[in-house]
mmCIF file of C-alpha atoms in Angstrom:
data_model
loop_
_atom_site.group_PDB
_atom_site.id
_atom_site.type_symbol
_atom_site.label_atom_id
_atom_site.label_comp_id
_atom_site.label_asym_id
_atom_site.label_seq_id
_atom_site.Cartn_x
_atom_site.Cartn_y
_atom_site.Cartn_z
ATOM 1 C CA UNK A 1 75.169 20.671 54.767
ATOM 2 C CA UNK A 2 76.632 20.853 58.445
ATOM 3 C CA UNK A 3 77.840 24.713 57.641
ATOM 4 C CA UNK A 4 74.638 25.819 55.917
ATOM 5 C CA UNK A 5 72.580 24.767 58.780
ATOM 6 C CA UNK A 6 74.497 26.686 61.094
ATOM 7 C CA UNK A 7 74.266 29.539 59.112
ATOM 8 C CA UNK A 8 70.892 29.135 58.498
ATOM 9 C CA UNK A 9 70.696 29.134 62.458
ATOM 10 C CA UNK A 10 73.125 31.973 62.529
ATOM 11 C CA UNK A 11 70.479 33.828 60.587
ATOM 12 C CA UNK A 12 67.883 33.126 62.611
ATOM 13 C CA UNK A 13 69.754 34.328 65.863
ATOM 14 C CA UNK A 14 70.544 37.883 64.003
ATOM 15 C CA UNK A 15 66.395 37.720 63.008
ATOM 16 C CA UNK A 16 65.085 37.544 66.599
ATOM 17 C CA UNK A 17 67.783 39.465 68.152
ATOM 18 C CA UNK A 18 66.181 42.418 66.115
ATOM 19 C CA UNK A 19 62.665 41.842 66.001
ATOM 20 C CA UNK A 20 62.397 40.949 70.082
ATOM 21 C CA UNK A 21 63.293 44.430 70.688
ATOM 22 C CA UNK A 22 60.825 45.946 67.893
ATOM 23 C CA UNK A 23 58.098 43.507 70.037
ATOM 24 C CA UNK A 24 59.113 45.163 73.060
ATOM 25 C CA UNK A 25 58.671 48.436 71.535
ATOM 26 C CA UNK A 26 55.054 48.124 70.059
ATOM 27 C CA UNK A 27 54.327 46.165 73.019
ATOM 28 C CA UNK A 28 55.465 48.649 75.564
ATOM 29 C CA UNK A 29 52.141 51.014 75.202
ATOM 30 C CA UNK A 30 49.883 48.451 75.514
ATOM 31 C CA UNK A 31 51.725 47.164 78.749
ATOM 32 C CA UNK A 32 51.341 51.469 80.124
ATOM 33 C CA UNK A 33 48.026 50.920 78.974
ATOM 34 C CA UNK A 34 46.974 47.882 81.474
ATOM 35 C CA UNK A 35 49.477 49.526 84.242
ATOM 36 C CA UNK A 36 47.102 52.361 84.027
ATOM 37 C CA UNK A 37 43.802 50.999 84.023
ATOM 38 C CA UNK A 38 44.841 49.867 87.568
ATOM 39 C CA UNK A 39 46.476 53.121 89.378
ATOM 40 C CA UNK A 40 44.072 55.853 90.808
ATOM 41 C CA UNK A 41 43.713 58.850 88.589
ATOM 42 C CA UNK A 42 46.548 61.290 90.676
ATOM 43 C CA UNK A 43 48.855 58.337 90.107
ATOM 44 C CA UNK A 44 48.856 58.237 85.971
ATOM 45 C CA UNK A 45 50.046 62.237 86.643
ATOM 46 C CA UNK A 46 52.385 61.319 88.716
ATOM 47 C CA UNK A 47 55.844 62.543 88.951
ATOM 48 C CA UNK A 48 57.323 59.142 89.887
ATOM 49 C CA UNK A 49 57.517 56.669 86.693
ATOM 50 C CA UNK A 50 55.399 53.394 87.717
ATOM 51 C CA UNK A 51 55.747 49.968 85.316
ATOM 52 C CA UNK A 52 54.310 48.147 87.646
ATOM 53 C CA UNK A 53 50.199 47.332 88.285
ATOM 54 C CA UNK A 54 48.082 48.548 91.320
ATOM 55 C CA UNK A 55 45.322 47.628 92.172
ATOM 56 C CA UNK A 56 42.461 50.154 91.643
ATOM 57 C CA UNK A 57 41.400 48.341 88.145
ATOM 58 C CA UNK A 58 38.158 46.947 90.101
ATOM 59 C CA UNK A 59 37.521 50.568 91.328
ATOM 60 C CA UNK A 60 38.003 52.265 88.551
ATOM 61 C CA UNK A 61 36.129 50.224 86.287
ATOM 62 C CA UNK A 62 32.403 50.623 88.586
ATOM 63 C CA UNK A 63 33.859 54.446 87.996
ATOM 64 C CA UNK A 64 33.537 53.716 84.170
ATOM 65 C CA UNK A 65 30.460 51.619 84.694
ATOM 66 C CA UNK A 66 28.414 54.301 86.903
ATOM 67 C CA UNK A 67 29.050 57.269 84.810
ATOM 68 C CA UNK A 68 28.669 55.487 80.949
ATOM 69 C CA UNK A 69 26.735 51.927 81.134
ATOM 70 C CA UNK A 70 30.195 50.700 79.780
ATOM 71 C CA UNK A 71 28.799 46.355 80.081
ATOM 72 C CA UNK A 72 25.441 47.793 77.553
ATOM 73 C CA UNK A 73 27.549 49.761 75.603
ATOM 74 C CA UNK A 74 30.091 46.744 74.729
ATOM 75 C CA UNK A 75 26.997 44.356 74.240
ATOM 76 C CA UNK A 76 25.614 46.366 71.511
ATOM 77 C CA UNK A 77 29.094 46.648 70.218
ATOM 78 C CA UNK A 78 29.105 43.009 70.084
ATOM 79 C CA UNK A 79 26.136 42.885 68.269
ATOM 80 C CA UNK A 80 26.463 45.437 65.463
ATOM 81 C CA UNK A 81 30.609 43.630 64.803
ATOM 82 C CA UNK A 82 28.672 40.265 64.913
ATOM 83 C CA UNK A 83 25.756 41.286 62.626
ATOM 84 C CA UNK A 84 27.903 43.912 60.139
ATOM 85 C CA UNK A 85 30.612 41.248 59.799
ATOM 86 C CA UNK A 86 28.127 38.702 58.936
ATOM 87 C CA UNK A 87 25.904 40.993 56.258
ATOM 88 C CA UNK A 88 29.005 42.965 54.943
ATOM 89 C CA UNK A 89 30.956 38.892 54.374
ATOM 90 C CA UNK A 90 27.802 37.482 52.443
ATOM 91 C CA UNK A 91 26.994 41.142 50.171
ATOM 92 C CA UNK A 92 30.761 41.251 49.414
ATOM 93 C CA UNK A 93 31.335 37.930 48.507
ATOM 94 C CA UNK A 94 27.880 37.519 46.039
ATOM 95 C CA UNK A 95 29.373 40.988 44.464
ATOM 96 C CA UNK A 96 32.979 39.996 44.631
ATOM 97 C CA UNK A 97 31.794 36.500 42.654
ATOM 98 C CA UNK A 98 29.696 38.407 40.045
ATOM 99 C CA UNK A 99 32.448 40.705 39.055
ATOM 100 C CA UNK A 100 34.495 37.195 38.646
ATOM 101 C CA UNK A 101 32.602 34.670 37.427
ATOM 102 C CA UNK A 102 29.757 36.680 35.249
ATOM 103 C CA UNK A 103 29.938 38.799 31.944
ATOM 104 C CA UNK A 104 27.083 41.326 31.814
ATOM 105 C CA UNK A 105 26.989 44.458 30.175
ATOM 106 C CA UNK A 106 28.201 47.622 32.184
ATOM 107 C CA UNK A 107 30.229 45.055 34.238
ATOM 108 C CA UNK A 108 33.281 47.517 33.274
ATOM 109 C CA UNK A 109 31.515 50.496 34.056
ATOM 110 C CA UNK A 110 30.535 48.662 37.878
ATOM 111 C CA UNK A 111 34.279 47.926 38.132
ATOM 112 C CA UNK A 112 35.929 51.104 37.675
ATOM 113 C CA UNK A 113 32.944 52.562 39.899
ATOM 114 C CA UNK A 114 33.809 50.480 42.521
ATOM 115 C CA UNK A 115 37.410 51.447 42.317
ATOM 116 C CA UNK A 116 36.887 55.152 42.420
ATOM 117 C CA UNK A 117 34.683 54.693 45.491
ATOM 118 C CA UNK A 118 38.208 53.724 47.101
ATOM 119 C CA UNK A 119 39.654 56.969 46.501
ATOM 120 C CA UNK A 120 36.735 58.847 47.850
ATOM 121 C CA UNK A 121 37.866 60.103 51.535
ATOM 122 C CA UNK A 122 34.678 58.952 54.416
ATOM 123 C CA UNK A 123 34.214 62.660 55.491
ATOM 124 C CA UNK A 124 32.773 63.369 51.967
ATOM 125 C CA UNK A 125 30.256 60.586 51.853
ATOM 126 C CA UNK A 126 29.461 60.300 55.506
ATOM 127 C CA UNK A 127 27.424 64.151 55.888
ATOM 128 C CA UNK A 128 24.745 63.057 53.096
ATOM 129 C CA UNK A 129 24.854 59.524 54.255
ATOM 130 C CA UNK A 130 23.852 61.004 57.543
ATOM 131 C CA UNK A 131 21.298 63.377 56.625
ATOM 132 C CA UNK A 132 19.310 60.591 54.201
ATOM 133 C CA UNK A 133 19.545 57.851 57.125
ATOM 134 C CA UNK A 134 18.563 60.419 59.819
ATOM 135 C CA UNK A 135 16.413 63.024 58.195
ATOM 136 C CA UNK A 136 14.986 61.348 55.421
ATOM 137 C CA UNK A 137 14.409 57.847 56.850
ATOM 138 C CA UNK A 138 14.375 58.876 60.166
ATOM 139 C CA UNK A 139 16.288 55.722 61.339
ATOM 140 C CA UNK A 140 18.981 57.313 64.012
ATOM 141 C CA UNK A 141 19.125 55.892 67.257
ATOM 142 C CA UNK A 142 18.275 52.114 65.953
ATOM 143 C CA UNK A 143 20.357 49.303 65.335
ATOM 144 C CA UNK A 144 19.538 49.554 61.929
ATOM 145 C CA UNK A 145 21.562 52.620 61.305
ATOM 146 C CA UNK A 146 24.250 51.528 63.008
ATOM 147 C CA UNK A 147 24.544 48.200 61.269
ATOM 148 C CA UNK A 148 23.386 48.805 57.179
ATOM 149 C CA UNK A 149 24.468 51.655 55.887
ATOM 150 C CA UNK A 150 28.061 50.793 56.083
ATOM 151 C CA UNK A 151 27.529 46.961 55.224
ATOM 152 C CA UNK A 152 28.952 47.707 51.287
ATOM 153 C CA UNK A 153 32.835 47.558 51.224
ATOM 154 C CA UNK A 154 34.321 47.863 47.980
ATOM 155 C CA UNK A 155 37.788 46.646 49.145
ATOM 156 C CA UNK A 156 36.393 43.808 50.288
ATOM 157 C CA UNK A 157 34.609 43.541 47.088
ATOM 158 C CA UNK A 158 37.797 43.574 45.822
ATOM 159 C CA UNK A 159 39.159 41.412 47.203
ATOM 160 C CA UNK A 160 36.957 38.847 47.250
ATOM 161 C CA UNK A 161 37.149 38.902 43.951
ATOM 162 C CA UNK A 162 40.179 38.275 43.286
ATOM 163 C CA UNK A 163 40.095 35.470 45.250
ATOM 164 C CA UNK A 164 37.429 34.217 42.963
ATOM 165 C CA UNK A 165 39.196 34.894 40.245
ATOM 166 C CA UNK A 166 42.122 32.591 41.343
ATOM 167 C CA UNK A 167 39.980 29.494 40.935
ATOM 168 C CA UNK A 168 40.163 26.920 38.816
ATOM 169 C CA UNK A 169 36.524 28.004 36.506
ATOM 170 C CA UNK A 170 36.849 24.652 34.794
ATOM 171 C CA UNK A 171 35.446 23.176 38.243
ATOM 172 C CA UNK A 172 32.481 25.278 38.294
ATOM 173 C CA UNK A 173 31.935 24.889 34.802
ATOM 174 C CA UNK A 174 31.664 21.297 35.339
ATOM 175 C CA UNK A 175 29.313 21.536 38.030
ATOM 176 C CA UNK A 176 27.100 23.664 35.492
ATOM 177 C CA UNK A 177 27.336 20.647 33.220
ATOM 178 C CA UNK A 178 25.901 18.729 35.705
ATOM 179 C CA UNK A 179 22.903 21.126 35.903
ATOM 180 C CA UNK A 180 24.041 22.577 39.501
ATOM 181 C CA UNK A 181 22.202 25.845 40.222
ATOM 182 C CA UNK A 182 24.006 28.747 40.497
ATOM 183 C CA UNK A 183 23.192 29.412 44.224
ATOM 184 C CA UNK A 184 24.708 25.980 45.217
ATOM 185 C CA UNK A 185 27.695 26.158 42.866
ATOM 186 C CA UNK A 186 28.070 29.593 45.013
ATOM 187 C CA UNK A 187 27.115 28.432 48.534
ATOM 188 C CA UNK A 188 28.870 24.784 48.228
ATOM 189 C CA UNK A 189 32.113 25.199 45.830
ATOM 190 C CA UNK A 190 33.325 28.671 45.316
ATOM 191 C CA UNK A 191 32.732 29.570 49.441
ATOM 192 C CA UNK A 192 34.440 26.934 50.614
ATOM 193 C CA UNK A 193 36.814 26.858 47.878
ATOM 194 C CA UNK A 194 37.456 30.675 49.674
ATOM 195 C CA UNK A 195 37.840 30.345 52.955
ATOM 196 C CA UNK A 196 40.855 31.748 54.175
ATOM 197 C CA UNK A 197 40.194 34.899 52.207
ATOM 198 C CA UNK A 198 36.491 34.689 53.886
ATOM 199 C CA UNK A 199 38.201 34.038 57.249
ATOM 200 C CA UNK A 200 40.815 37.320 56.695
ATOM 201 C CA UNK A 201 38.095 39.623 55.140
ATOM 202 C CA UNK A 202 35.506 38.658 58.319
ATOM 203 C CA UNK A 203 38.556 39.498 60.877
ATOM 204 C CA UNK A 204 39.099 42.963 59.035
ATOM 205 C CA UNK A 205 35.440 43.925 58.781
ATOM 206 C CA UNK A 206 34.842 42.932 62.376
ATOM 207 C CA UNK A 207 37.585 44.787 63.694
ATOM 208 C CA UNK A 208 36.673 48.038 61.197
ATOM 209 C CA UNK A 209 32.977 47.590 62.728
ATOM 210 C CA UNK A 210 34.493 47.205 66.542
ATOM 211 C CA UNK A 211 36.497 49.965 66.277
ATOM 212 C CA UNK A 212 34.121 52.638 64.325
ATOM 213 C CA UNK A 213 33.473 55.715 66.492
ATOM 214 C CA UNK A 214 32.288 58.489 63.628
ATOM 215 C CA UNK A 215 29.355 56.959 62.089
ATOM 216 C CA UNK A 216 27.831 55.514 65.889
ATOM 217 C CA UNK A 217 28.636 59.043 67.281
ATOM 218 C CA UNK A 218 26.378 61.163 64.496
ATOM 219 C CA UNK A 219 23.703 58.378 64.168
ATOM 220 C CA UNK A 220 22.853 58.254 67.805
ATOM 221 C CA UNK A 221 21.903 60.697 70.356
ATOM 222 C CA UNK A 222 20.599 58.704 72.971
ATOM 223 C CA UNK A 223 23.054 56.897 75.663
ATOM 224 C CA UNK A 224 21.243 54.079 75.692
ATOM 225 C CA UNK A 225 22.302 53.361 72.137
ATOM 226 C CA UNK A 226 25.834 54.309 72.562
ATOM 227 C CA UNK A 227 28.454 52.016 71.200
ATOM 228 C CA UNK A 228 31.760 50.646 73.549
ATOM 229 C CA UNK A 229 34.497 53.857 71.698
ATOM 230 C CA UNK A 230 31.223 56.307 71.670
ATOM 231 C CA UNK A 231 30.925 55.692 75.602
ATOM 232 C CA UNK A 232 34.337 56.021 75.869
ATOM 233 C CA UNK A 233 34.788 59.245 74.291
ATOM 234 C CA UNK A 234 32.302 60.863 76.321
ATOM 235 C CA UNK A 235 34.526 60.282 79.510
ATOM 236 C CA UNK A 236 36.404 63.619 78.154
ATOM 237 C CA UNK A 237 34.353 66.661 79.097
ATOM 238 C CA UNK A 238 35.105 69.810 79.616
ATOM 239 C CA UNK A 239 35.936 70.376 82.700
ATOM 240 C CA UNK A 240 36.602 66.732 83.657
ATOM 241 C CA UNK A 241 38.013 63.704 82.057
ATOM 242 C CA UNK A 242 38.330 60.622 83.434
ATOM 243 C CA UNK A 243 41.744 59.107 82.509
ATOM 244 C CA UNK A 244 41.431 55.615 85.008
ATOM 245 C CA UNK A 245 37.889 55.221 83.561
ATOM 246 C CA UNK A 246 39.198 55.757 79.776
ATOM 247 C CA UNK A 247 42.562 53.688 80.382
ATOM 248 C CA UNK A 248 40.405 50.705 81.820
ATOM 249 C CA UNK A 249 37.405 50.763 79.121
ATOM 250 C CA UNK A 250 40.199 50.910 76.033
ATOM 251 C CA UNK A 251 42.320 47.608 77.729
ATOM 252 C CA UNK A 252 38.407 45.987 78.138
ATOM 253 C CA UNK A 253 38.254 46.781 74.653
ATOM 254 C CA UNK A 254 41.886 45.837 73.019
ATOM 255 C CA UNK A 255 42.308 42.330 75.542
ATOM 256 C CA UNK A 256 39.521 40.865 73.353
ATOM 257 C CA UNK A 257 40.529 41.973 70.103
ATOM 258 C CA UNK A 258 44.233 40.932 70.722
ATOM 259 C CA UNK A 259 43.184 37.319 72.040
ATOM 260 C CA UNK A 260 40.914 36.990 68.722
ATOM 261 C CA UNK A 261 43.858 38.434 66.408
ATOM 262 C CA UNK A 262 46.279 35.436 67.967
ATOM 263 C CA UNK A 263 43.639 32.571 68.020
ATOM 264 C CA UNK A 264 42.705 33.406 63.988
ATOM 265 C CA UNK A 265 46.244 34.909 63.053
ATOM 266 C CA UNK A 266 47.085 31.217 60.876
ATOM 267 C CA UNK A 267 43.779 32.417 58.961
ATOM 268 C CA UNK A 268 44.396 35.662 58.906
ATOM 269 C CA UNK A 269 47.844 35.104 57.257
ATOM 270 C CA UNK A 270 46.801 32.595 54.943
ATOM 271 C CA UNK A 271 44.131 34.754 53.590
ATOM 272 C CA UNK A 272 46.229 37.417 53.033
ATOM 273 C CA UNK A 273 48.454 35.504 51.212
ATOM 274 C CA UNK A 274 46.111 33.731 49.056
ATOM 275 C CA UNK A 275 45.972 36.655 46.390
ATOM 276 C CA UNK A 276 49.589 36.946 46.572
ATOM 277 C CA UNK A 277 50.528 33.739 44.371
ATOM 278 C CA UNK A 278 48.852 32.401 41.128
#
């Protein structure tokens, strides 16, 4: 026992001595990244190579504020992750439970629809989707065109269905027995029953929805409806482009994400896993 602990330990010591340096590596850009946010903009171009922070992250954010109402832009940001992650969660799960728990006719047809939207690429879908929500509807420059048309996901439909499908049924036939409506047997069993995939799939969608910079860009033409990457982009002009202001903006923008990834990771990771194991 005493020798297969220490080369279970032994193991261990070879594990981290290689992954510590791949953490260093993928964490190396984002530390550039912060360093900077806080140097003036002739001293990113400069000759000398600087690891250290300055201290012109105060100056150069009121730069980034001034010229693209960065603090508005991130609270609408906010506000379409919050409110996509929170539509796109409830109209994939209710899908994602019909496709497991339900026989209906067509239900093979909806399937293998749903599947072939995954091999569709966004650029082919994204011009119509455009001219019916702008032209036809005439819905650009509101929240609601930034938040519904991309609320369906079929690989979270996917996914949460599969996640359904891992349940025991008995349970929720039992609760039929019992005369439970459907809508509780939903809303009381087979959510909670689900909710580290819930808790994965909401982390995904929220970071697709916080990082989306096509669809805000062609929906919206005024500033004042310009998303937190949108009013970033439009820091590079062309005659002018304002690296301090674009360095600070994306670290204002990846801090909060990285915080949230570590807090939920135990989620994240269980939800992954769920689907892996039957």
């Amino acid at each position: 026992m005493r020798s297969k602990s220490s080369a279970e330990r032994r193991r261990g010591i070879a594990l981290h001595a290689a992954l510590v340096p791949l953490a260093l590596i993928w964490l190396f850009p984002l530390w550039m990244m912060f360093v900077f946010s806080t140097l003036p903009e002739n001293g990113i171009f400069s000759r000398d190579i600087i690891l250290t922070p300055s201290d012109q992250f105060v100056e150069n954010f009121n730069l980034l504020e001034s010229d693209t109402g960065f603090i508005r832009a991130t609270t609408i940001s906010i506000l379409v992750a919050a409110a996509y992650t929170f539509l796109s969660v409830a109209l994939t799960s209710m899908a994602g439970w019909s496709l497991a728990c339900y026989r209906f006719a067509g239900k093979g047809v909806v399937l293998a629809t749903i599947l072939g939207t995954l091999t569709l690429p966004y650029f082919v879908v994204v011009i119509p989707q455009f001219i019916m929500v702008a032209r036809d509807f005439g819905l650009h420059n509101t929240l609601f065109a930034l938040i519904v048309p991309p609320l369906f996901n079929s690989l979270g439909v996917l996914f949460m269905r599969q996640s359904f499908q891992m349940m025991p049924h008995e349970l929720f036939d039992a609760a039929r027995v019992e005369g439970v409506k459907e809508w509780r047997i939903f809303f009381f069993i087979g959510l909670p029953l689900a909710r580290p995939a819930v808790a994965a799939l909401s982390i995904i969608l929220f970071l697709h929805s916080w990082n989306n910079y096509l669809w805000p860009l062609l929906i919206n033409s005024k500033p004042a409806m310009m998303t937190a990457p949108v009013a970033l982009g439009s820091l590079i002009g062309l005659t002018k482009v304002s690296w301090g202001g674009i360095m600070t903006g994306a670290v204002m923008l990846t801090a909060p994400m990285l915080v949230l990834f570590v807090a939920l990771q135990r989620h994240f990771v269980a939800g992954i896993s769920a689907g892996a194991v039957k």
